[in-house]
Coordinates of C-alpha atoms and ligand atoms in Angstrom, one line a residue:
M33 CA 181.5 -99.5 -107.4
T34 CA 184.7 -97.8 -106.7
L35 CA 184.5 -94.6 -105.1
Q36 CA 186.4 -91.6 -106.2
I37 CA 187.4 -88.7 -104.2
I38 CA 187.2 -85.4 -106.2
D39 CA 190.1 -83.1 -106.3
F40 CA 189.5 -79.7 -104.7
V41 CA 191.3 -76.6 -103.7
I42 CA 191.0 -75.3 -100.3
L43 CA 190.8 -71.6 -100.7
E44 CA 192.5 -69.2 -98.2
I45 CA 189.3 -68.3 -96.3
S46 CA 189.0 -65.1 -94.4
P47 CA 186.9 -64.9 -91.4
Y48 CA 184.6 -62.5 -93.5
N49 CA 183.8 -65.1 -96.2
Y50 CA 183.6 -68.0 -94.1
Y51 CA 180.2 -69.0 -94.1
Q52 CA 179.2 -65.4 -95.1
N53 CA 176.1 -66.3 -97.0
Q54 CA 172.8 -65.9 -95.1
I55 CA 170.1 -68.0 -96.1
L56 CA 168.2 -66.0 -98.3
M57 CA 166.4 -68.4 -100.3
N58 CA 164.1 -70.2 -97.9
R59 CA 160.5 -71.2 -99.1
H60 CA 159.1 -71.3 -95.8
K61 CA 160.6 -68.0 -94.8
F62 CA 159.0 -66.5 -97.9
I63 CA 155.6 -68.1 -97.4
E64 CA 155.7 -66.8 -93.8
E65 CA 156.6 -63.4 -95.1
L66 CA 153.6 -63.7 -97.7
K67 CA 151.2 -64.5 -94.9
N68 CA 152.2 -61.6 -92.8
Q69 CA 151.7 -59.1 -95.7
L70 CA 148.5 -60.2 -97.0
E71 CA 146.9 -56.7 -96.6
S72 CA 149.9 -54.8 -98.1
V73 CA 150.2 -54.1 -102.0
W74 CA 153.0 -55.5 -103.9
D75 CA 154.6 -53.1 -106.5
I76 CA 155.0 -56.0 -108.9
I77 CA 153.7 -59.7 -109.0
V78 CA 155.7 -61.4 -111.6
I79 CA 154.0 -64.7 -112.9
G80 CA 156.8 -67.3 -114.2
G81 CA 160.1 -68.3 -112.9
G82 CA 162.0 -68.9 -116.2
A83 CA 164.7 -66.6 -117.6
T84 CA 162.2 -64.1 -118.5
G85 CA 160.3 -63.8 -115.3
L86 CA 163.5 -64.0 -113.1
G87 CA 165.2 -61.5 -115.2
V88 CA 162.3 -59.1 -114.7
A89 CA 162.1 -59.9 -110.9
Q90 CA 165.8 -59.2 -110.4
D91 CA 165.5 -56.0 -112.4
A92 CA 162.7 -54.7 -110.5
A93 CA 163.8 -55.8 -106.9
S94 CA 167.3 -54.2 -107.7
R95 CA 165.6 -50.8 -108.7
G96 CA 164.0 -51.0 -105.2
Y97 CA 160.3 -52.1 -106.1
K98 CA 158.5 -54.5 -103.7
T99 CA 158.8 -57.7 -105.9
L100 CA 157.0 -61.0 -105.7
L101 CA 157.6 -63.8 -108.3
L102 CA 155.4 -66.8 -108.6
E103 CA 156.4 -70.1 -110.3
Q104 CA 153.9 -72.8 -110.6
S105 CA 156.5 -75.6 -110.6
D106 CA 160.3 -75.1 -110.0
F107 CA 162.4 -72.4 -111.1
A108 CA 163.4 -73.0 -114.9
K109 CA 161.3 -76.1 -114.9
A110 CA 160.3 -75.3 -118.4
T111 CA 162.1 -73.9 -121.4
S112 CA 164.8 -72.2 -119.5
S113 CA 166.5 -75.5 -118.3
R114 CA 166.4 -77.0 -121.8
S115 CA 168.3 -74.7 -124.1
T116 CA 171.4 -75.2 -126.1
K117 CA 173.4 -73.3 -123.4
L118 CA 174.6 -70.9 -125.6
V119 CA 175.3 -67.3 -124.7
H120 CA 175.2 -65.8 -128.2
G121 CA 174.4 -63.3 -130.9
G122 CA 173.1 -65.9 -133.0
V123 CA 175.1 -66.7 -136.2
R124 CA 171.9 -68.0 -137.9
Y125 CA 169.9 -64.6 -137.3
M126 CA 172.8 -62.8 -138.9
A127 CA 172.1 -65.0 -141.9
Q128 CA 168.5 -64.0 -141.7
G129 CA 169.5 -60.4 -141.8
D130 CA 168.3 -59.5 -138.2
L131 CA 171.4 -57.3 -137.4
L132 CA 170.0 -55.4 -134.8
L133 CA 168.8 -58.6 -132.9
V134 CA 172.3 -60.0 -133.4
M135 CA 174.0 -56.7 -132.0
E136 CA 171.9 -56.7 -129.1
A137 CA 172.3 -60.1 -128.1
L138 CA 176.2 -59.7 -128.6
H139 CA 176.0 -56.9 -126.2
E140 CA 173.9 -59.0 -123.7
R141 CA 176.4 -61.8 -124.3
G142 CA 179.2 -59.7 -123.0
L143 CA 177.4 -58.4 -120.1
M144 CA 176.3 -62.0 -118.9
L145 CA 180.0 -63.2 -119.3
K146 CA 181.1 -60.0 -117.2
N147 CA 178.3 -60.4 -114.5
A148 CA 178.1 -64.2 -114.1
P149 CA 181.8 -65.4 -114.7
H150 CA 181.0 -68.5 -112.4
L151 CA 178.3 -69.8 -115.0
T152 CA 179.3 -68.5 -118.2
F153 CA 182.3 -69.7 -120.4
N154 CA 184.2 -68.7 -123.6
Q155 CA 183.6 -71.6 -126.0
E156 CA 185.5 -72.2 -129.2
F157 CA 183.4 -73.2 -132.3
I158 CA 184.5 -74.6 -135.5
I159 CA 182.3 -74.8 -138.6
P160 CA 183.5 -77.5 -141.0
V161 CA 183.7 -76.2 -144.5
Y162 CA 183.5 -78.5 -147.6
T163 CA 183.7 -75.8 -150.6
V164 CA 185.9 -73.0 -151.2
W165 CA 182.7 -70.5 -151.2
D166 CA 181.7 -71.7 -147.9
A167 CA 185.1 -71.2 -146.5
F168 CA 185.1 -67.6 -147.9
M169 CA 181.6 -67.0 -147.0
Y170 CA 181.7 -68.2 -143.3
T171 CA 185.1 -66.5 -142.6
V172 CA 183.9 -63.0 -143.9
G173 CA 180.5 -63.6 -142.0
L174 CA 181.9 -64.6 -138.8
K175 CA 184.6 -61.6 -139.0
F176 CA 181.4 -59.4 -139.4
Y177 CA 179.9 -61.2 -136.0
D178 CA 183.1 -60.2 -134.2
L179 CA 182.7 -56.7 -135.5
L180 CA 179.1 -56.6 -134.4
A181 CA 180.3 -57.5 -130.9
G182 CA 182.7 -54.5 -130.7
R183 CA 184.6 -54.3 -127.6
L184 CA 182.7 -57.2 -126.2
S185 CA 184.0 -59.7 -128.7
M186 CA 185.2 -63.0 -127.2
G187 CA 188.0 -63.8 -129.7
K188 CA 188.8 -63.4 -133.2
S189 CA 187.2 -65.5 -136.1
Y190 CA 189.6 -67.1 -138.6
F191 CA 190.0 -69.9 -141.2
I192 CA 192.1 -73.1 -140.6
N193 CA 193.1 -75.5 -143.0
R194 CA 192.1 -79.1 -143.2
E195 CA 194.9 -80.5 -141.0
K196 CA 194.3 -78.1 -138.4
T197 CA 190.7 -78.6 -138.4
L198 CA 191.2 -82.4 -137.9
S199 CA 193.8 -82.1 -135.4
R200 CA 191.3 -79.8 -133.3
L201 CA 188.2 -82.0 -134.2
P202 CA 189.8 -85.6 -134.6
L203 CA 186.7 -87.3 -134.9
L204 CA 185.3 -85.3 -137.8
K205 CA 184.8 -87.1 -141.1
P206 CA 187.7 -86.0 -143.3
A207 CA 186.0 -86.8 -146.6
G208 CA 185.7 -83.6 -148.9
L209 CA 186.9 -81.3 -146.0
K210 CA 188.4 -78.1 -147.2
G211 CA 189.1 -76.6 -143.5
G212 CA 187.1 -74.9 -140.5
V213 CA 186.2 -71.4 -139.6
V214 CA 186.8 -70.8 -135.9
Y215 CA 184.7 -68.5 -134.0
H216 CA 183.9 -67.9 -130.4
D217 CA 180.6 -67.6 -128.4
G218 CA 179.4 -68.0 -124.9
Q219 CA 178.2 -71.2 -123.1
F220 CA 176.5 -71.3 -119.6
D221 CA 174.4 -73.4 -117.3
D222 CA 170.9 -72.4 -117.9
S223 CA 169.2 -73.5 -114.9
R224 CA 172.0 -72.5 -112.5
M225 CA 171.7 -69.1 -114.1
A226 CA 168.1 -69.0 -113.2
L227 CA 168.9 -69.8 -109.6
A228 CA 171.5 -67.1 -109.6
L229 CA 168.9 -64.7 -110.8
A230 CA 166.2 -65.9 -108.1
Q231 CA 169.0 -65.4 -105.5
S232 CA 170.1 -61.9 -106.7
C233 CA 166.3 -60.9 -106.7
A234 CA 166.3 -62.1 -102.9
E235 CA 169.4 -60.3 -102.2
H236 CA 167.6 -57.1 -103.2
G237 CA 164.6 -57.8 -101.0
G238 CA 162.5 -59.5 -103.6
T239 CA 160.3 -62.6 -102.7
V240 CA 160.5 -65.6 -105.1
L241 CA 158.4 -68.6 -104.6
N242 CA 158.6 -71.9 -106.5
Y243 CA 155.3 -74.3 -106.6
F244 CA 153.2 -71.3 -106.4
K245 CA 150.6 -71.3 -109.2
V246 CA 148.5 -68.1 -110.3
V247 CA 145.1 -69.6 -110.7
S248 CA 143.1 -66.1 -111.6
L249 CA 143.7 -62.7 -111.8
I250 CA 141.7 -60.2 -109.4
K251 CA 140.2 -57.2 -111.1
N252 CA 138.5 -54.1 -109.4
E253 CA 135.2 -52.7 -110.1
R254 CA 136.8 -50.7 -113.0
G255 CA 137.9 -53.9 -114.6
K256 CA 141.4 -53.2 -113.8
I257 CA 143.9 -55.8 -112.5
G258 CA 144.5 -55.5 -108.9
G259 CA 146.0 -58.8 -107.8
V260 CA 146.1 -62.5 -108.3
K261 CA 144.8 -65.5 -106.6
A262 CA 147.8 -67.9 -106.2
L263 CA 147.8 -71.7 -105.1
D264 CA 150.6 -73.1 -102.9
V265 CA 150.9 -76.4 -105.0
I266 CA 152.4 -78.1 -102.0
T267 CA 150.0 -77.4 -99.3
G268 CA 147.0 -76.7 -101.6
E269 CA 146.5 -73.2 -99.7
E270 CA 145.2 -70.2 -101.6
F271 CA 146.3 -66.6 -101.3
D272 CA 144.6 -63.4 -102.7
L273 CA 147.6 -61.0 -103.2
K274 CA 147.5 -57.3 -104.1
T275 CA 149.5 -55.7 -106.4
N276 CA 149.8 -52.4 -108.6
L277 CA 151.3 -54.3 -111.5
V278 CA 151.0 -58.1 -112.7
I279 CA 153.8 -59.1 -115.1
N280 CA 153.0 -62.0 -117.5
A281 CA 156.2 -63.8 -118.1
T282 CA 155.1 -67.4 -118.6
G283 CA 156.6 -68.2 -122.0
V284 CA 154.7 -70.9 -123.9
F285 CA 152.1 -70.5 -121.3
A286 CA 151.5 -66.8 -121.7
D287 CA 148.3 -67.3 -123.6
E288 CA 146.7 -69.2 -120.7
I289 CA 147.4 -66.1 -118.3
A290 CA 146.3 -63.9 -120.9
R291 CA 143.0 -65.8 -121.1
M292 CA 142.7 -65.4 -117.5
D293 CA 142.4 -61.6 -118.3
N294 CA 140.4 -61.8 -121.4
P295 CA 138.8 -65.2 -122.4
A296 CA 138.5 -64.1 -126.0
S297 CA 142.2 -62.9 -126.3
N298 CA 143.9 -64.4 -129.4
A299 CA 146.8 -66.6 -129.6
T300 CA 150.3 -65.0 -129.4
I301 CA 152.6 -67.7 -129.1
R302 CA 153.7 -70.1 -131.7
P303 CA 155.4 -73.0 -129.7
S304 CA 158.4 -74.7 -131.6
Q305 CA 160.1 -77.7 -129.9
G306 CA 163.7 -78.3 -129.9
V307 CA 165.3 -81.4 -128.9
H308 CA 168.9 -82.2 -128.0
I309 CA 170.6 -85.5 -127.1
V310 CA 173.4 -85.9 -124.7
L311 CA 176.5 -88.3 -125.5
D312 CA 179.8 -89.3 -123.8
R313 CA 182.7 -86.8 -124.7
S314 CA 184.4 -89.5 -126.3
F315 CA 182.1 -89.0 -129.5
L316 CA 183.6 -85.7 -129.8
Q317 CA 187.0 -85.9 -128.1
S318 CA 187.5 -82.2 -128.4
E319 CA 187.4 -79.2 -126.3
S320 CA 186.0 -77.3 -129.5
A321 CA 182.5 -77.3 -130.4
I322 CA 181.0 -78.1 -133.9
M323 CA 178.6 -75.9 -135.5
I324 CA 176.9 -77.4 -138.7
P325 CA 175.3 -74.3 -140.3
K326 CA 173.1 -76.1 -142.9
T327 CA 172.0 -79.7 -142.1
D328 CA 170.1 -81.8 -144.8
D329 CA 167.0 -79.9 -144.1
G330 CA 168.5 -76.4 -143.6
R331 CA 168.6 -76.2 -139.9
V332 CA 171.7 -75.4 -137.6
L333 CA 173.1 -78.2 -135.5
F334 CA 175.5 -77.9 -132.7
A335 CA 177.6 -80.4 -131.0
I336 CA 179.0 -78.7 -127.7
P337 CA 181.2 -80.1 -124.8
W338 CA 179.1 -79.6 -121.7
Y339 CA 180.5 -80.5 -118.3
N340 CA 182.0 -84.0 -119.1
E341 CA 179.7 -84.9 -121.9
V342 CA 178.6 -83.6 -125.1
V343 CA 175.2 -82.0 -126.1
I344 CA 173.9 -82.2 -129.7
G345 CA 170.9 -80.3 -131.2
T346 CA 168.6 -78.9 -132.0
T347 CA 165.4 -79.4 -133.8
D348 CA 162.6 -76.8 -134.8
T349 CA 159.1 -78.5 -134.8
P350 CA 155.9 -76.5 -134.6
I351 CA 153.9 -78.0 -131.8
D352 CA 150.5 -77.4 -130.5
D353 CA 150.6 -79.5 -127.2
I354 CA 152.0 -77.0 -124.5
S355 CA 153.3 -79.1 -121.5
L356 CA 155.7 -78.7 -118.8
E357 CA 157.3 -81.9 -119.8
P358 CA 157.4 -81.9 -123.6
V359 CA 158.5 -85.2 -125.3
A360 CA 160.8 -85.6 -128.2
L361 CA 159.5 -87.2 -131.2
E362 CA 161.3 -90.1 -132.7
K363 CA 161.8 -88.3 -135.8
E364 CA 163.5 -85.4 -134.1
I365 CA 165.9 -87.9 -132.3
N366 CA 166.6 -89.8 -135.6
F367 CA 167.4 -86.4 -137.4
I368 CA 170.0 -85.6 -134.7
L369 CA 171.6 -89.2 -134.9
Q370 CA 171.5 -89.1 -138.5
T371 CA 173.3 -85.6 -138.9
A372 CA 175.7 -86.8 -136.2
H373 CA 176.2 -89.9 -138.4
N374 CA 176.8 -87.5 -141.6
Y375 CA 179.7 -85.7 -139.8
L376 CA 181.4 -87.8 -137.1
V377 CA 183.7 -90.8 -137.7
K378 CA 182.4 -92.6 -134.6
P379 CA 178.5 -92.2 -135.2
P380 CA 176.5 -92.6 -132.2
T381 CA 173.5 -95.0 -131.8
R382 CA 170.3 -94.8 -129.8
E383 CA 171.9 -97.0 -127.2
D384 CA 174.8 -94.4 -126.6
V385 CA 172.4 -91.7 -125.7
L386 CA 172.7 -90.7 -122.0
C387 CA 169.7 -88.2 -122.2
I388 CA 167.2 -86.9 -124.6
F389 CA 165.7 -83.5 -123.5
A390 CA 163.0 -81.3 -125.5
G391 CA 162.1 -77.8 -124.8
L392 CA 159.5 -75.3 -126.4
R393 CA 160.5 -72.0 -127.8
P394 CA 158.1 -69.3 -126.7
L395 CA 158.1 -67.8 -130.3
A396 CA 155.8 -64.7 -130.9
A397 CA 153.2 -66.0 -133.6
N398 CA 153.4 -64.5 -137.0
P399 CA 149.9 -64.2 -138.3
D400 CA 151.3 -64.0 -141.8
K401 CA 153.2 -67.4 -141.6
P402 CA 151.5 -69.2 -138.9
E403 CA 153.2 -72.6 -139.8
S404 CA 156.9 -71.7 -140.2
T405 CA 159.0 -71.5 -136.8
K406 CA 162.4 -71.6 -138.4
E407 CA 162.0 -68.0 -139.6
V408 CA 160.2 -66.5 -136.9
S409 CA 162.0 -63.8 -135.3
R410 CA 163.6 -64.5 -131.9
R411 CA 162.9 -61.0 -131.0
H412 CA 160.7 -60.4 -127.8
K413 CA 157.3 -58.5 -127.6
I414 CA 155.8 -56.4 -124.8
T415 CA 152.2 -55.8 -124.8
L416 CA 149.8 -54.3 -122.3
S417 CA 146.1 -55.3 -122.0
S418 CA 143.4 -52.9 -121.3
S419 CA 142.9 -54.1 -117.9
G420 CA 146.7 -53.6 -117.2
L421 CA 148.4 -57.1 -117.9
L422 CA 152.0 -56.4 -118.9
T423 CA 153.2 -59.6 -121.1
I424 CA 156.6 -60.2 -122.2
I425 CA 157.1 -63.1 -124.6
G426 CA 159.6 -64.4 -127.0
G427 CA 163.3 -63.5 -127.0
K428 CA 166.2 -65.6 -126.0
W429 CA 168.0 -66.5 -122.7
T430 CA 171.0 -64.4 -123.8
T431 CA 168.8 -61.3 -123.9
Y432 CA 167.0 -61.8 -120.6
R433 CA 168.4 -58.9 -119.1
R434 CA 167.6 -56.5 -121.9
M435 CA 163.9 -57.9 -122.1
A436 CA 163.6 -57.2 -118.3
Q437 CA 164.9 -53.8 -118.5
E438 CA 162.5 -52.9 -121.4
T439 CA 159.6 -54.5 -119.5
I440 CA 160.1 -52.4 -116.2
N441 CA 160.9 -49.2 -118.4
R442 CA 157.4 -49.9 -120.2
A443 CA 155.7 -50.3 -116.8
I444 CA 157.2 -47.0 -115.8
A445 CA 156.2 -45.3 -119.1
K446 CA 152.6 -46.4 -118.6
G447 CA 152.6 -44.9 -115.2
F448 CA 152.5 -48.2 -113.1
L449 CA 155.8 -47.6 -111.3
K450 CA 157.6 -44.4 -110.2
K451 CA 160.5 -43.7 -112.3
T452 CA 163.7 -45.5 -111.6
K453 CA 167.0 -46.5 -113.5
C454 CA 168.0 -50.0 -114.3
V455 CA 171.1 -51.1 -112.6
T456 CA 171.6 -54.7 -113.9
S457 CA 174.0 -54.1 -116.6
D458 CA 176.6 -53.8 -114.0
L459 CA 175.0 -56.2 -111.3
K460 CA 177.3 -59.3 -110.3
L461 CA 175.5 -62.5 -109.7
T462 CA 176.8 -64.0 -106.6
A463 CA 180.3 -64.7 -108.4
I464 CA 183.3 -65.3 -106.4
S465 CA 186.1 -62.8 -106.7
S466 CA 188.9 -65.4 -106.6
D467 CA 189.8 -67.1 -109.8
N468 CA 189.4 -70.6 -109.5
S469 CA 187.3 -71.5 -112.4
S470 CA 188.9 -74.7 -113.1
D471 CA 187.1 -76.4 -110.2
R472 CA 183.6 -77.3 -111.2
L473 CA 182.3 -76.1 -107.7
Y474 CA 183.0 -72.6 -108.8
I475 CA 179.5 -72.7 -110.2
Y476 CA 178.4 -72.0 -106.7
G477 CA 179.9 -68.5 -106.8
D478 CA 180.4 -66.9 -103.5
S479 CA 179.1 -70.0 -101.8
Y480 CA 182.1 -71.9 -103.1
P481 CA 184.1 -71.5 -99.7
D482 CA 181.3 -72.7 -97.8
I483 CA 181.2 -76.1 -99.9
I484 CA 184.9 -76.4 -99.5
K485 CA 184.6 -75.9 -95.9
M486 CA 182.1 -78.7 -95.6
I487 CA 184.3 -81.0 -97.5
S488 CA 187.4 -80.2 -95.1
E489 CA 185.3 -80.9 -92.0
N490 CA 183.8 -84.1 -93.5
P491 CA 186.0 -85.5 -96.1
E492 CA 183.2 -88.1 -96.9
Y493 CA 181.2 -85.3 -98.4
G494 CA 183.7 -85.0 -101.2
V495 CA 182.9 -88.5 -102.5
L496 CA 181.3 -88.7 -105.8
L497 CA 177.8 -89.9 -105.4
D498 CA 178.1 -91.9 -108.6
P499 CA 181.3 -92.2 -110.8
R500 CA 179.5 -91.3 -114.0
L501 CA 178.2 -88.1 -112.5
P502 CA 180.4 -85.1 -111.2
Y503 CA 178.4 -84.5 -107.9
I504 CA 179.2 -84.9 -104.3
K505 CA 177.4 -84.9 -101.1
A506 CA 178.7 -81.7 -99.8
E507 CA 176.9 -79.7 -102.7
I508 CA 173.7 -81.7 -102.3
L509 CA 173.5 -80.7 -98.6
W510 CA 174.3 -77.1 -99.4
I511 CA 171.6 -77.2 -102.1
C512 CA 169.0 -78.4 -99.6
R513 CA 169.8 -75.8 -97.1
N514 CA 170.1 -72.9 -99.5
E515 CA 168.1 -73.2 -102.9
M516 CA 164.7 -73.9 -102.1
V517 CA 164.4 -77.5 -103.3
V518 CA 160.9 -79.1 -102.9
K519 CA 161.5 -82.4 -104.9
V520 CA 164.2 -85.0 -105.7
E521 CA 163.7 -83.8 -109.4
D522 CA 164.6 -80.1 -108.3
I523 CA 168.0 -81.4 -107.3
L524 CA 168.7 -83.8 -110.1
A525 CA 167.5 -81.8 -112.9
R526 CA 168.1 -78.2 -112.3
R527 CA 170.3 -77.4 -109.2
T528 CA 172.6 -80.1 -110.3
R529 CA 172.2 -81.2 -114.0
A530 CA 172.6 -84.9 -113.3
L531 CA 169.4 -85.8 -115.4
F532 CA 170.5 -83.9 -118.4
L533 CA 174.1 -85.4 -118.3
N534 CA 173.1 -89.1 -117.5
A535 CA 169.5 -89.8 -117.1
R536 CA 170.0 -93.5 -116.0
A537 CA 172.7 -92.6 -113.5
S538 CA 170.6 -89.8 -112.2
A539 CA 167.8 -92.4 -111.2
E540 CA 170.3 -94.6 -109.6
I541 CA 171.2 -91.8 -107.3
A542 CA 167.7 -90.7 -106.6
P543 CA 167.3 -92.8 -103.4
A544 CA 170.5 -91.3 -101.9
I545 CA 169.4 -87.8 -102.9
A546 CA 165.7 -88.6 -101.3
A547 CA 167.5 -89.8 -98.2
L548 CA 169.6 -86.7 -97.8
M549 CA 166.6 -84.5 -98.4
A550 CA 164.4 -86.5 -95.8
Q551 CA 167.4 -86.3 -93.3
E552 CA 167.6 -82.4 -94.0
Y553 CA 164.0 -81.7 -93.9
G554 CA 162.7 -84.4 -91.5
Y555 CA 160.7 -86.3 -94.1
D556 CA 159.6 -89.9 -93.5
H557 CA 160.0 -93.0 -95.6
K558 CA 156.7 -92.7 -97.4
W559 CA 157.8 -89.3 -98.6
E560 CA 161.2 -90.9 -99.8
S561 CA 159.5 -93.7 -101.7
E562 CA 157.1 -91.4 -103.3
Q563 CA 159.6 -89.1 -104.6
I564 CA 161.9 -92.0 -105.9
N565 CA 158.8 -93.3 -107.7
E566 CA 158.0 -89.9 -109.0
Y567 CA 161.5 -89.3 -110.3
T568 CA 161.9 -92.7 -111.7
K569 CA 158.8 -92.2 -113.8
L570 CA 159.9 -88.9 -115.0
V571 CA 163.5 -90.1 -116.3
R572 CA 161.7 -92.5 -118.6
S573 CA 160.9 -89.8 -121.1
Y574 CA 164.5 -88.5 -120.9
L575 CA 165.7 -91.9 -122.5
Ligands
FAD1338 C1 165.6 -76.1 -127.8 C2 165.8 -74.8 -127.4 C3 167.2 -74.3 -127.3 C4 167.4 -72.8 -127.0 N1 168.8 -72.6 -126.9 C5 168.8 -71.2 -126.5 C6 170.4 -70.9 -126.5 O1 171.3 -71.6 -126.6 N2 170.6 -69.5 -126.0 C7 169.7 -68.6 -125.7 O2 169.9 -67.7 -125.7 N3 168.3 -69.2 -125.8 C8 168.1 -70.3 -126.3 N4 166.7 -70.7 -126.3 C9 165.7 -69.9 -126.1 C10 165.3 -69.8 -124.3 O3 165.6 -70.7 -123.7 C11 164.1 -69.0 -124.0 O4 163.8 -68.0 -124.7 C12 163.7 -68.8 -122.6 O5 164.4 -69.9 -121.7 C13 162.4 -68.8 -122.3 O6 162.3 -68.3 -120.9 P1 160.8 -68.0 -120.5 O7 161.0 -67.4 -118.9 O8 160.2 -66.9 -121.3 O9 159.9 -69.2 -120.6 P2 160.0 -70.4 -119.5 O10 161.4 -70.9 -119.2 O11 159.2 -71.5 -120.0 O12 159.3 -69.9 -118.1 C14 157.9 -69.7 -118.1 C15 157.6 -70.2 -116.5 O13 156.3 -69.8 -116.4 C16 155.7 -70.5 -115.6 N5 154.2 -70.7 -115.5 C17 153.4 -70.9 -116.3 N6 152.1 -70.7 -116.0 C18 152.2 -70.1 -114.6 C19 151.2 -69.9 -113.6 N7 149.8 -70.0 -113.9 N8 151.6 -69.6 -112.6 C20 152.9 -69.3 -112.1 N9 154.0 -69.8 -113.1 C21 153.4 -70.3 -114.3 C22 156.2 -72.1 -116.2 O14 156.0 -73.0 -115.1 C23 157.6 -71.8 -116.7 O15 158.5 -72.0 -115.6 C24 166.4 -72.0 -126.6 C25 165.1 -72.4 -126.6 C26 164.9 -73.9 -127.0 C27 163.4 -74.3 -126.7

């Protein structure tokens, strides 16, 4: 194997930002704090460390509330690391006539790009069109989409002819093509965004704990919720924690928590599975993404460049089995491959697939149409039970901030919290001020100089761990020291995106990652081999 040294730019590092970051995210420190405060009452305990819960916890902590977030697995382990990675208003929801939702989401898109410029990008999309009517309809529709975005528009939409479409998308099948409609939306790294929210919450004095599962709710003699019983999944230790307010932000698991409150409560979630496949970028050979607005069965399909690869998806399959590791159905994989086959000159086969990942949409159930999920609104829902459990379900990654703001405002309106103003619309997420966004390490935001310094002191830290993946030793060590990792999987799936970019390659570097973690944390060989086995087993369901 040839080793490659990645290019990196040495920033001018002032004494101020040189290793400026304190270690805010430290699981042991947070657990110690928890133990020292068992008699004190939290203002808010948030259950669930996905986009919704982390958004709520960040909002709460930044308003000054004493906030604790508990996640049963790793941050963003569930749906929030398995999205299409779009920061978008939702062209499809516009077609469904949900203009208010689209407008809200476009506004949030603008805020997300402003507040997390290190994790969000402006992405050009092209809709290939095959009839004059489609060319007209999509051009007008997308101009309206721009209009709805107002001053937060990301670039104008316009029609391009067949030649220009093929020059921007050289691998698109030319037969019958009339042209393309270009528009812009945002793209992001979902699990790193989740981490940035966790870090922001900690920066504002909040406590965030992964691998902490809420096993029951504690009620007082009047039947009102006054706390939770939580289990440290790693040590098996249990804690009774007191709070004024419990917020259920557990996505597709929300009904489980609701049943802890009231065993007779009705189902509120209609889970819908969405699958993506990841392919080598050579299958797209373009910086532009493709949007197919209507596949053979009326769905929307995207092919989007992401890091060095291309992500294609998604599906929309109603599902009954709710799991942290949903598995793609064969028919979903075939549908994506077949659709790619319909549009691309170089059709991918199953052997070309680098990763298959599935996620569950926490859609709010529609009692009138229990089976349909395509038409279920992506709008969120906030409810309050008679015993005081505040639940937030549905929505999208893009609207996490607004969902959080509304949730905390509802808690204030119901008298759980003293009145405060939301500050998150202008709250920057650890973004670095210097513009060096062409360097991938920029995703570490204001910790970027720390990583660069590690490489300059130890050039071997800049060596790629595997030529098929963009990751280097310096960032793995930095992650170990700063980002609350517990398992090898946390690093390979969510701190880096190795599992999603190339599942096989990620399994091959798992031993190196386990060794680095063992060295950093003082773990023994048994721990290393258990972690490697666990990870290798996990990877099978991504292939
Ligand atoms: C295929 C797909 C593609 C998508 N694409 C996009 C997109 O491109 N753009 C966009 O804006 N949105 C997208 N979405 C929607 C978006 O991903 C979700 O709305 C969002 O991630 C949901 O976040 P959540 O926090 O509500 O749920 P989750 O991410 O599932 O988080 C819930 C968390 O609660 C935890 N939990 C459950 N029970 C307990 C307990 N007892 N104790 C402690 N913790 C518990 C779980 O472990 C989990 O981590 C997509 C969704 C899917 C499925």
